[in-house]
Amino acid sequence: MMKTIIEPFKIKVVEPIRMTTRKEREHILEKAHFNPFFIHSKDVIIDLLTDSGTAAMSSKQWGGVMQGDEAYACSESFYHFERVVKELTSYHYIIPTHQGRAAERILFHVAIRNLGAEQAVVPSNTHFDTTRANIEYVGAKAIDLPTEEGKIPSLRKPFKGNMDIEKLENVIQEQGAKKIPLIMITITNNSNGGQPVSMENLKAVRKIADHTQIPFFLDAARFAENAYFIKLREPGYEHKSVKEIAQEMFQLSDGCTMSAKKDGLANMGGFLGLNNRAWAQKARSLLILTEGFPTYGGLSGRDLEALAQGFKEVLEEDYLRYRIRSIEYFGEKLLAMGIPIVEPPGGHAIYIDAKAFLPHIPSAEFPGQALVNELYLVAGIRAVEIGSVMFGKNATMELVRLAFPRRVYTQSHVDYMLECMEEIVKNKKHLRGFRITQEEPYLRHFTAHFERL
Ligand SMILES: Cc1ncc(COP(=O)(O)O)c(C=O)c1O
């Protein structure tokens, strides 16, 4: 067997990258007030801002786009999408939405309003920002229960995305099951380094859900990456197909929200999956109010076709092997250069510990922002700070996330990124911190202006 893992695809359509010089980038950064969210994408050489909605679609997906049935009601494309999703998840009701947060808004409205919002508590391994915001928006409380090992960036453990089961039991005992509309598990755990959740952990939550009659939901944005990690790391799953593992994960739950902009391998889409008939009826009424008729939910027929095909392709093991390995390769090389990262590398991104990498820049001077700006200056790479800029005084770490779009970049792009990091390592003592000169009261990282110190 050959050892080299290659991109398991040929390139049929290309999108040119405009190369820029360091001098040009200096000027672009200044104009963007040293905030990469303001850099026009045409001025970015490698864009690692997010893995959401940035995948390259296959020829079969583009073929599906041409066949999209754009009927307002009961389009064939919806039934194709529904067939594929039901086969994967076994949920009784599949409700399409334009993206993940729309599914979240509808689910929490249905599940929490029934309960008396002020008292409701929703535990998770770690809620994604939009999930937390949608829970808080209806007046309930979102709580994160990651395991202790999940909180230590340098610790190499196979399932650092898991939920702390003992803490979950304590929360249920303290609050009472009636106050908990559902338990949520994010697979993989995006806000905790993209780390996977084990099947054992999902089974333990199922057991508690059965015992307490609390519904159990997945935030399944990266279900295929999670299933592949289970195959690689969890005893007993090495001989199962990734699809069988994914089916088992879904069958342990009572429903899910899905941002299909990740493992749907498409640029837009999502859905809410449910087994509860009464909830599905209420969800569809809300869907009609803001998203659209229940067979399109804010999506075009062509989007539904692209997703139906994407959900099949994302489970191909050659694809997953290439994807997980290229991120792992990048992480290994960074570690070899002495660059501290969240370990082991997660499914969709590498997170650099900027505080440990640039110890001469205090948190108040934003070491993550310093690194993000240097990545752009040296090589035109766009990444995102996840630290004091994003969370203010609540930040516990100063991370820089490099998220990999699916099927977009090749091995030589990764080598280019590594060369950039080598340059930064040589020069890191000279990097300086930043000061915020303008900011908004909410979500300031998107629009803040900075100045070099
Ligand atoms: C784990 C997780 N849940 C939910 C969402 C929200 O999905 P969307 O951006 O499609 O609204 C995201 C998006 O990044 C995510 O990573």
Coordinates of C-alpha atoms and ligand atoms in Angstrom, one line a residue:
M1 CA 0.0 0.0 0.0
M2 CA 1.3 3.5 -0.8
K3 CA 2.1 5.7 2.2
T4 CA 1.5 9.1 0.7
I5 CA -2.1 10.3 1.3
I6 CA -3.1 12.4 -1.7
E7 CA -6.1 14.7 -2.3
P8 CA -8.6 12.1 -3.5
F9 CA -10.0 14.3 -6.3
K10 CA -8.9 15.9 -9.5
I11 CA -9.4 19.6 -10.2
K12 CA -11.9 20.5 -12.9
V13 CA -12.7 24.2 -12.1
V14 CA -10.1 26.6 -10.7
E15 CA -10.4 29.9 -8.9
P16 CA -7.3 32.0 -9.4
I17 CA -5.5 33.3 -6.3
R18 CA -4.2 36.9 -6.7
M19 CA -0.6 37.0 -5.4
T20 CA 0.3 40.1 -3.4
T21 CA 3.6 41.5 -2.2
R22 CA 4.5 42.2 1.4
K23 CA 4.4 45.9 0.7
E24 CA 0.9 45.7 -0.8
R25 CA -0.2 43.7 2.3
E26 CA 1.2 46.2 4.6
H27 CA -1.0 48.9 3.0
I28 CA -4.0 46.5 2.9
L29 CA -3.7 45.7 6.6
E30 CA -3.4 49.4 7.5
K31 CA -6.5 50.1 5.5
A32 CA -8.3 47.3 7.3
H33 CA -7.4 48.8 10.7
F34 CA -5.4 45.6 11.4
N35 CA -8.6 43.6 11.6
P36 CA -8.6 40.8 9.0
F37 CA -12.4 40.8 8.9
F38 CA -12.1 44.0 6.9
I39 CA -9.7 42.5 4.3
H40 CA -11.4 42.0 0.9
S41 CA -11.2 38.3 0.0
K42 CA -9.6 39.1 -3.3
D43 CA -6.6 40.3 -1.3
V44 CA -6.3 37.0 0.7
I45 CA -3.9 34.3 -0.6
I46 CA -5.1 31.5 1.7
D47 CA -8.3 32.0 3.6
L48 CA -8.5 30.1 6.9
L49 CA -11.0 32.3 8.6
T50 CA -13.6 29.6 8.7
D51 CA -14.6 26.1 7.4
S52 CA -18.3 27.1 7.3
G53 CA -19.8 27.5 3.8
T54 CA -16.4 27.5 2.2
A55 CA -16.3 23.9 0.8
A56 CA -15.6 23.1 -2.9
M57 CA -18.5 21.2 -4.4
S58 CA -18.0 18.1 -6.6
S59 CA -19.0 17.7 -10.2
K60 CA -22.0 15.5 -9.0
Q61 CA -23.1 18.3 -6.7
W62 CA -22.9 20.9 -9.5
G63 CA -24.8 18.4 -11.7
G64 CA -27.5 18.3 -9.0
V65 CA -27.6 22.1 -8.9
M66 CA -28.7 22.1 -12.5
Q67 CA -31.5 19.6 -11.7
G68 CA -32.8 21.5 -8.7
D69 CA -36.6 21.5 -8.7
E70 CA -37.6 25.1 -7.7
A71 CA -41.3 24.4 -7.1
Y72 CA -42.5 26.4 -4.1
A73 CA -44.3 23.4 -2.5
C74 CA -43.4 19.7 -2.5
S75 CA -40.4 19.9 -4.8
E76 CA -38.6 16.7 -5.9
S77 CA -35.4 18.1 -4.5
F78 CA -36.8 18.2 -1.0
Y79 CA -37.8 14.6 -1.2
H80 CA -34.3 13.6 -2.4
F81 CA -32.8 15.6 0.5
E82 CA -35.3 14.1 3.0
R83 CA -34.6 10.5 1.8
V84 CA -30.8 10.9 2.2
V85 CA -31.1 12.6 5.6
K86 CA -33.6 10.1 6.9
E87 CA -31.4 7.2 5.8
L88 CA -28.5 8.7 7.7
T89 CA -30.3 9.9 10.8
S90 CA -33.5 7.8 11.2
Y91 CA -35.3 10.8 12.5
H92 CA -39.0 10.9 11.7
Y93 CA -39.3 14.6 10.8
I94 CA -36.7 16.5 8.7
I95 CA -37.2 20.3 8.5
P96 CA -34.9 22.2 6.2
T97 CA -33.5 25.6 7.3
H98 CA -31.2 28.1 5.6
Q99 CA -28.4 27.4 8.1
G100 CA -27.7 26.0 11.5
R101 CA -28.8 28.9 13.7
A102 CA -32.2 29.0 12.1
A103 CA -32.7 25.4 13.2
E104 CA -31.5 26.4 16.7
R105 CA -33.8 29.3 17.0
I106 CA -36.8 27.2 16.1
L107 CA -35.8 24.2 18.3
F108 CA -35.3 26.4 21.4
H109 CA -38.5 28.4 20.8
V110 CA -40.5 25.1 20.7
A111 CA -38.7 23.3 23.5
I112 CA -38.2 26.1 26.0
R113 CA -41.3 28.3 25.6
N114 CA -43.3 25.2 26.7
L115 CA -41.4 25.0 29.8
G116 CA -41.3 28.5 31.3
A117 CA -38.2 30.0 29.9
E118 CA -36.7 31.7 33.0
Q119 CA -36.3 28.4 34.8
A120 CA -35.0 26.4 31.9
V121 CA -31.4 25.1 31.7
V122 CA -29.7 23.5 28.7
P123 CA -26.5 21.6 29.4
S124 CA -24.0 20.8 26.7
N125 CA -20.4 19.5 26.3
T126 CA -19.8 23.1 25.0
H127 CA -22.4 25.2 23.3
F128 CA -21.4 26.9 20.1
D129 CA -21.9 30.8 20.3
T130 CA -25.1 30.9 18.2
T131 CA -26.5 28.0 20.2
R132 CA -25.9 29.7 23.4
A133 CA -27.2 33.0 22.1
N134 CA -30.4 31.3 20.9
I135 CA -31.0 29.7 24.3
E136 CA -30.3 33.0 26.1
Y137 CA -32.5 34.9 23.7
V138 CA -35.6 32.9 24.9
G139 CA -34.6 33.7 28.5
A140 CA -33.1 30.3 29.4
K141 CA -29.6 29.4 30.7
A142 CA -27.0 27.6 28.6
I143 CA -24.3 25.7 30.6
D144 CA -21.1 24.0 29.4
L145 CA -19.9 20.8 31.0
P146 CA -16.7 19.8 29.2
T147 CA -14.5 17.2 30.9
E148 CA -11.4 18.4 32.9
E149 CA -9.0 16.9 30.4
G150 CA -10.8 18.8 27.6
K151 CA -9.7 22.0 29.3
I152 CA -6.0 21.3 29.1
P153 CA -4.7 22.4 25.6
S154 CA -1.4 20.5 25.6
L155 CA -2.9 17.2 26.8
R156 CA -3.1 14.5 24.1
K157 CA -6.3 12.4 24.7
P158 CA -8.5 10.8 22.1
F159 CA -11.9 12.3 23.1
K160 CA -11.4 15.8 24.6
G161 CA -14.8 16.9 23.2
N162 CA -16.7 14.7 25.7
M163 CA -19.3 15.8 28.2
D164 CA -18.5 15.4 31.9
I165 CA -21.2 12.8 32.8
E166 CA -20.9 13.3 36.6
K167 CA -21.4 17.0 36.2
L168 CA -24.4 16.4 34.0
E169 CA -25.9 14.1 36.7
N170 CA -25.3 16.8 39.3
V171 CA -26.9 19.5 37.2
I172 CA -30.0 17.3 36.7
Q173 CA -30.2 16.6 40.4
E174 CA -29.8 20.2 41.4
Q175 CA -32.2 21.7 38.8
G176 CA -34.7 18.8 38.5
A177 CA -35.4 17.1 35.2
K178 CA -38.5 19.2 34.5
K179 CA -36.4 22.3 34.1
I180 CA -34.2 20.8 31.5
P181 CA -35.9 20.9 28.1
L182 CA -33.1 18.9 26.4
I183 CA -29.4 17.9 26.7
M184 CA -27.2 18.9 23.8
I185 CA -23.9 17.5 22.5
T186 CA -21.8 19.3 19.9
I187 CA -20.0 16.9 17.6
T188 CA -17.2 17.6 17.1
N189 CA -16.8 20.2 19.9
N190 CA -16.0 23.3 17.8
S191 CA -15.7 25.7 20.8
N192 CA -13.3 23.2 22.4
G193 CA -10.7 22.9 19.7
G194 CA -12.8 20.8 17.3
Q195 CA -12.2 17.7 19.5
P196 CA -14.3 14.6 19.0
V197 CA -16.9 13.0 21.3
S198 CA -16.7 9.2 21.9
M199 CA -19.6 6.8 21.2
E200 CA -19.2 5.7 24.9
N201 CA -19.9 9.3 26.0
L202 CA -23.0 9.5 23.7
K203 CA -24.2 6.2 25.1
A204 CA -23.8 7.5 28.6
V205 CA -25.9 10.6 27.8
R206 CA -28.5 8.4 26.2
K207 CA -28.8 6.3 29.4
I208 CA -29.3 9.4 31.4
A209 CA -31.9 10.7 28.9
D210 CA -33.8 7.4 29.2
H211 CA -33.7 7.5 32.9
T212 CA -34.8 11.1 33.3
Q213 CA -37.1 11.4 30.2
I214 CA -35.1 14.4 29.0
P215 CA -34.7 14.6 25.2
F216 CA -31.1 14.3 23.9
F217 CA -30.1 16.4 20.9
L218 CA -27.0 16.6 18.7
D219 CA -25.5 19.7 17.2
A220 CA -24.3 17.7 14.3
A221 CA -22.4 20.2 12.1
R222 CA -19.3 18.0 11.9
F223 CA -20.9 14.6 12.3
A224 CA -18.7 12.9 9.7
E225 CA -15.4 14.1 11.1
N226 CA -16.6 12.9 14.6
A227 CA -17.6 9.5 13.2
Y228 CA -14.2 9.1 11.5
F229 CA -12.4 9.9 14.8
I230 CA -14.5 7.2 16.5
K231 CA -13.4 4.7 13.8
L232 CA -9.7 5.7 14.3
R233 CA -9.7 5.9 18.1
E234 CA -12.5 4.0 19.8
P235 CA -12.0 0.3 20.4
G236 CA -14.7 -1.8 18.7
Y237 CA -15.3 0.6 15.8
E238 CA -12.2 0.0 13.7
H239 CA -14.1 -2.3 11.3
K240 CA -17.3 -0.4 11.0
S241 CA -17.9 2.0 8.1
V242 CA -18.0 5.7 8.9
K243 CA -21.6 5.7 7.7
E244 CA -22.5 3.0 10.2
I245 CA -20.9 4.9 13.0
A246 CA -22.6 8.1 12.0
Q247 CA -26.0 6.2 11.9
E248 CA -25.3 4.8 15.3
M249 CA -24.5 8.3 16.7
F250 CA -27.8 9.8 15.3
Q251 CA -29.8 6.8 16.6
L252 CA -28.7 7.5 20.1
S253 CA -30.3 10.9 20.0
D254 CA -33.9 12.2 19.7
G255 CA -33.1 14.9 17.2
C256 CA -30.4 17.3 16.0
T257 CA -29.7 20.8 14.7
M258 CA -27.4 20.8 11.7
S259 CA -25.4 23.5 10.1
A260 CA -24.9 21.8 6.7
K261 CA -22.3 24.4 5.7
K262 CA -19.7 22.1 7.2
D263 CA -20.2 18.4 6.7
G264 CA -22.9 19.0 4.1
L265 CA -20.1 20.0 1.8
A266 CA -22.2 22.8 0.5
N267 CA -22.1 26.6 0.8
M268 CA -25.5 27.1 2.4
G269 CA -28.0 25.0 4.3
G270 CA -29.1 23.3 7.5
F271 CA -31.9 21.3 9.0
L272 CA -33.7 20.4 12.2
G273 CA -34.3 16.7 12.7
L274 CA -36.9 15.5 15.2
N275 CA -38.7 12.4 16.4
N276 CA -41.3 14.2 18.5
R277 CA -44.5 14.8 16.4
A278 CA -45.9 17.6 18.5
W279 CA -42.5 19.5 18.4
A280 CA -42.3 18.9 14.6
Q281 CA -45.8 20.4 14.1
K282 CA -44.9 23.5 16.1
A283 CA -41.5 23.8 14.4
R284 CA -43.1 23.7 11.0
S285 CA -45.5 26.5 12.0
L286 CA -42.6 28.7 13.0
L287 CA -40.6 27.7 9.9
I288 CA -43.4 29.1 7.7
L289 CA -43.3 32.3 9.7
T290 CA -39.7 33.1 9.0
E291 CA -37.9 30.6 6.8
G292 CA -40.5 29.3 4.2
F293 CA -42.7 26.4 3.3
P294 CA -41.7 23.2 5.1
T295 CA -40.3 21.6 1.9
Y296 CA -37.8 24.3 1.3
G297 CA -37.3 26.2 4.6
G298 CA -35.3 29.1 3.1
L299 CA -33.3 27.0 0.7
S300 CA -33.5 26.8 -3.1
G301 CA -34.2 23.4 -4.7
R302 CA -30.6 23.5 -6.1
D303 CA -29.2 23.8 -2.5
L304 CA -31.2 20.8 -1.4
E305 CA -29.7 18.8 -4.3
A306 CA -26.2 19.8 -3.5
L307 CA -26.7 18.9 0.1
A308 CA -28.2 15.4 -0.7
Q309 CA -25.1 14.6 -2.7
G310 CA -22.8 16.3 -0.1
F311 CA -24.0 14.1 2.7
K312 CA -23.0 11.0 0.8
E313 CA -19.6 12.3 -0.3
V314 CA -18.6 13.5 3.2
L315 CA -18.8 9.9 4.5
E316 CA -16.3 8.6 1.9
E317 CA -13.3 7.4 3.9
D318 CA -10.7 8.4 1.3
Y319 CA -12.0 12.0 1.7
L320 CA -12.0 11.9 5.5
R321 CA -8.5 10.3 5.6
Y322 CA -7.1 13.1 3.4
R323 CA -8.9 15.8 5.4
I324 CA -8.0 14.7 8.9
R325 CA -4.4 13.8 7.9
S326 CA -3.7 17.2 6.2
I327 CA -4.7 19.0 9.4
E328 CA -2.8 16.6 11.6
Y329 CA 0.3 17.0 9.3
F330 CA 0.1 20.8 9.7
G331 CA -0.2 20.4 13.5
E332 CA 2.7 18.0 13.7
K333 CA 5.0 20.3 11.8
L334 CA 4.0 23.3 13.9
L335 CA 4.9 21.3 17.1
A336 CA 8.2 20.3 15.5
M337 CA 8.9 24.0 15.1
G338 CA 8.2 24.5 18.8
I339 CA 4.8 26.2 18.2
P340 CA 2.3 25.3 20.9
I341 CA -1.1 24.2 19.7
V342 CA -4.2 22.6 21.1
E343 CA -3.5 18.9 21.1
P344 CA -4.2 16.6 19.4
P345 CA -5.1 18.4 16.2
G346 CA -8.9 18.6 15.9
G347 CA -11.1 17.8 12.9
H348 CA -11.5 21.1 11.1
A349 CA -8.8 23.5 12.5
I350 CA -5.5 24.0 14.2
Y351 CA -5.6 26.3 17.2
I352 CA -2.2 28.0 18.1
D353 CA -1.7 29.0 21.7
A354 CA -0.6 32.6 21.0
K355 CA 0.0 33.4 24.7
A356 CA 2.6 30.6 25.0
F357 CA 4.1 31.4 21.6
L358 CA 4.5 35.1 22.2
P359 CA 5.1 35.3 25.9
H360 CA 6.5 38.9 25.6
I361 CA 3.0 40.2 24.6
P362 CA 0.6 40.4 27.6
S363 CA -3.1 39.4 27.1
A364 CA -4.1 43.1 27.4
E365 CA -2.0 43.7 24.2
F366 CA -3.7 40.9 22.3
P367 CA -1.0 38.3 21.3
G368 CA -3.5 36.5 19.1
Q369 CA -4.2 39.6 17.1
A370 CA -0.5 40.2 16.7
L371 CA -0.1 36.7 15.3
V372 CA -3.1 37.0 13.0
N373 CA -1.7 40.2 11.5
E374 CA 1.7 38.7 11.1
L375 CA 0.3 35.7 9.2
Y376 CA -1.4 38.1 6.8
L377 CA 1.7 40.3 6.4
V378 CA 4.2 37.5 5.8
A379 CA 2.1 35.3 3.5
G380 CA -1.4 36.7 2.9
I381 CA -3.0 34.1 5.2
R382 CA -6.2 35.0 7.0
A383 CA -6.9 33.5 10.4
V384 CA -9.0 34.5 13.4
E385 CA -8.2 35.5 16.9
I386 CA -10.1 33.6 19.6
G387 CA -9.0 35.2 22.8
S388 CA -9.1 38.6 24.5
V389 CA -10.3 40.4 21.4
M390 CA -13.2 38.1 21.0
F391 CA -14.2 37.5 24.6
G392 CA -12.7 40.5 26.4
K393 CA -11.9 39.9 30.1
N394 CA -13.8 36.5 30.0
A395 CA -11.1 35.0 27.7
T396 CA -9.4 32.0 29.3
M397 CA -6.9 31.4 26.4
E398 CA -5.3 33.5 23.6
L399 CA -5.8 31.2 20.6
V400 CA -5.5 31.7 16.9
R401 CA -7.7 29.4 14.8
L402 CA -6.6 28.3 11.3
A403 CA -9.8 26.6 10.0
F404 CA -9.5 24.5 6.8
P405 CA -12.2 24.8 4.1
R406 CA -13.1 21.4 2.8
R407 CA -11.5 20.1 -0.5
V408 CA -10.2 23.6 -1.3
Y409 CA -6.4 23.6 -0.5
T410 CA -3.7 21.1 -1.5
Q411 CA -0.6 19.8 0.1
S412 CA 1.6 22.6 -1.4
H413 CA -0.8 25.2 0.1
V414 CA -0.1 23.5 3.5
D415 CA 3.6 23.6 2.9
Y416 CA 3.4 27.3 2.0
M417 CA 1.6 27.9 5.3
L418 CA 4.4 26.1 7.1
E419 CA 7.0 28.2 5.4
C420 CA 5.2 31.3 6.6
M421 CA 5.2 29.9 10.2
E422 CA 9.0 29.3 10.0
E423 CA 9.5 32.9 9.0
I424 CA 7.3 34.0 11.9
V425 CA 9.2 31.8 14.4
K426 CA 12.5 33.5 13.3
N427 CA 11.1 36.9 13.9
K428 CA 8.7 36.4 16.7
K429 CA 10.7 38.4 19.3
H430 CA 10.1 41.5 17.3
L431 CA 6.3 41.2 17.1
R432 CA 4.4 43.8 19.0
G433 CA 1.0 43.9 20.6
F434 CA -2.0 46.0 19.6
R435 CA -4.4 48.5 21.1
I436 CA -8.1 48.8 20.2
T437 CA -9.0 52.3 18.9
Q438 CA -12.6 51.7 18.1
E439 CA -15.1 49.0 19.2
E440 CA -18.8 48.1 19.4
P441 CA -20.4 47.0 22.6
Y442 CA -21.3 43.5 21.2
L443 CA -19.2 41.0 19.3
R444 CA -16.5 43.6 18.9
H445 CA -14.0 41.3 17.1
F446 CA -15.9 41.6 13.9
T447 CA -15.6 45.4 13.6
A448 CA -12.9 46.7 16.0
H449 CA -10.1 48.9 14.7
F450 CA -6.6 48.4 16.0
E451 CA -3.3 50.2 16.2
R452 CA 0.2 48.7 16.6
L453 CA 1.9 49.4 19.9
Ligands
LIG1 C1 -20.9 23.6 16.1 C2 -21.7 24.6 15.4 N1 -23.0 24.8 15.7 C3 -23.8 25.7 15.1 C4 -23.2 26.6 14.1 C5 -24.1 27.6 13.5 O1 -24.3 27.3 12.2 P1 -24.6 28.4 11.0 O2 -23.4 29.2 10.9 O3 -24.9 27.6 9.8 O4 -25.8 29.2 11.5 C6 -21.9 26.5 13.8 C7 -21.3 27.4 12.9 O5 -20.1 27.7 12.8 C8 -21.1 25.5 14.5 O6 -19.8 25.4 14.3

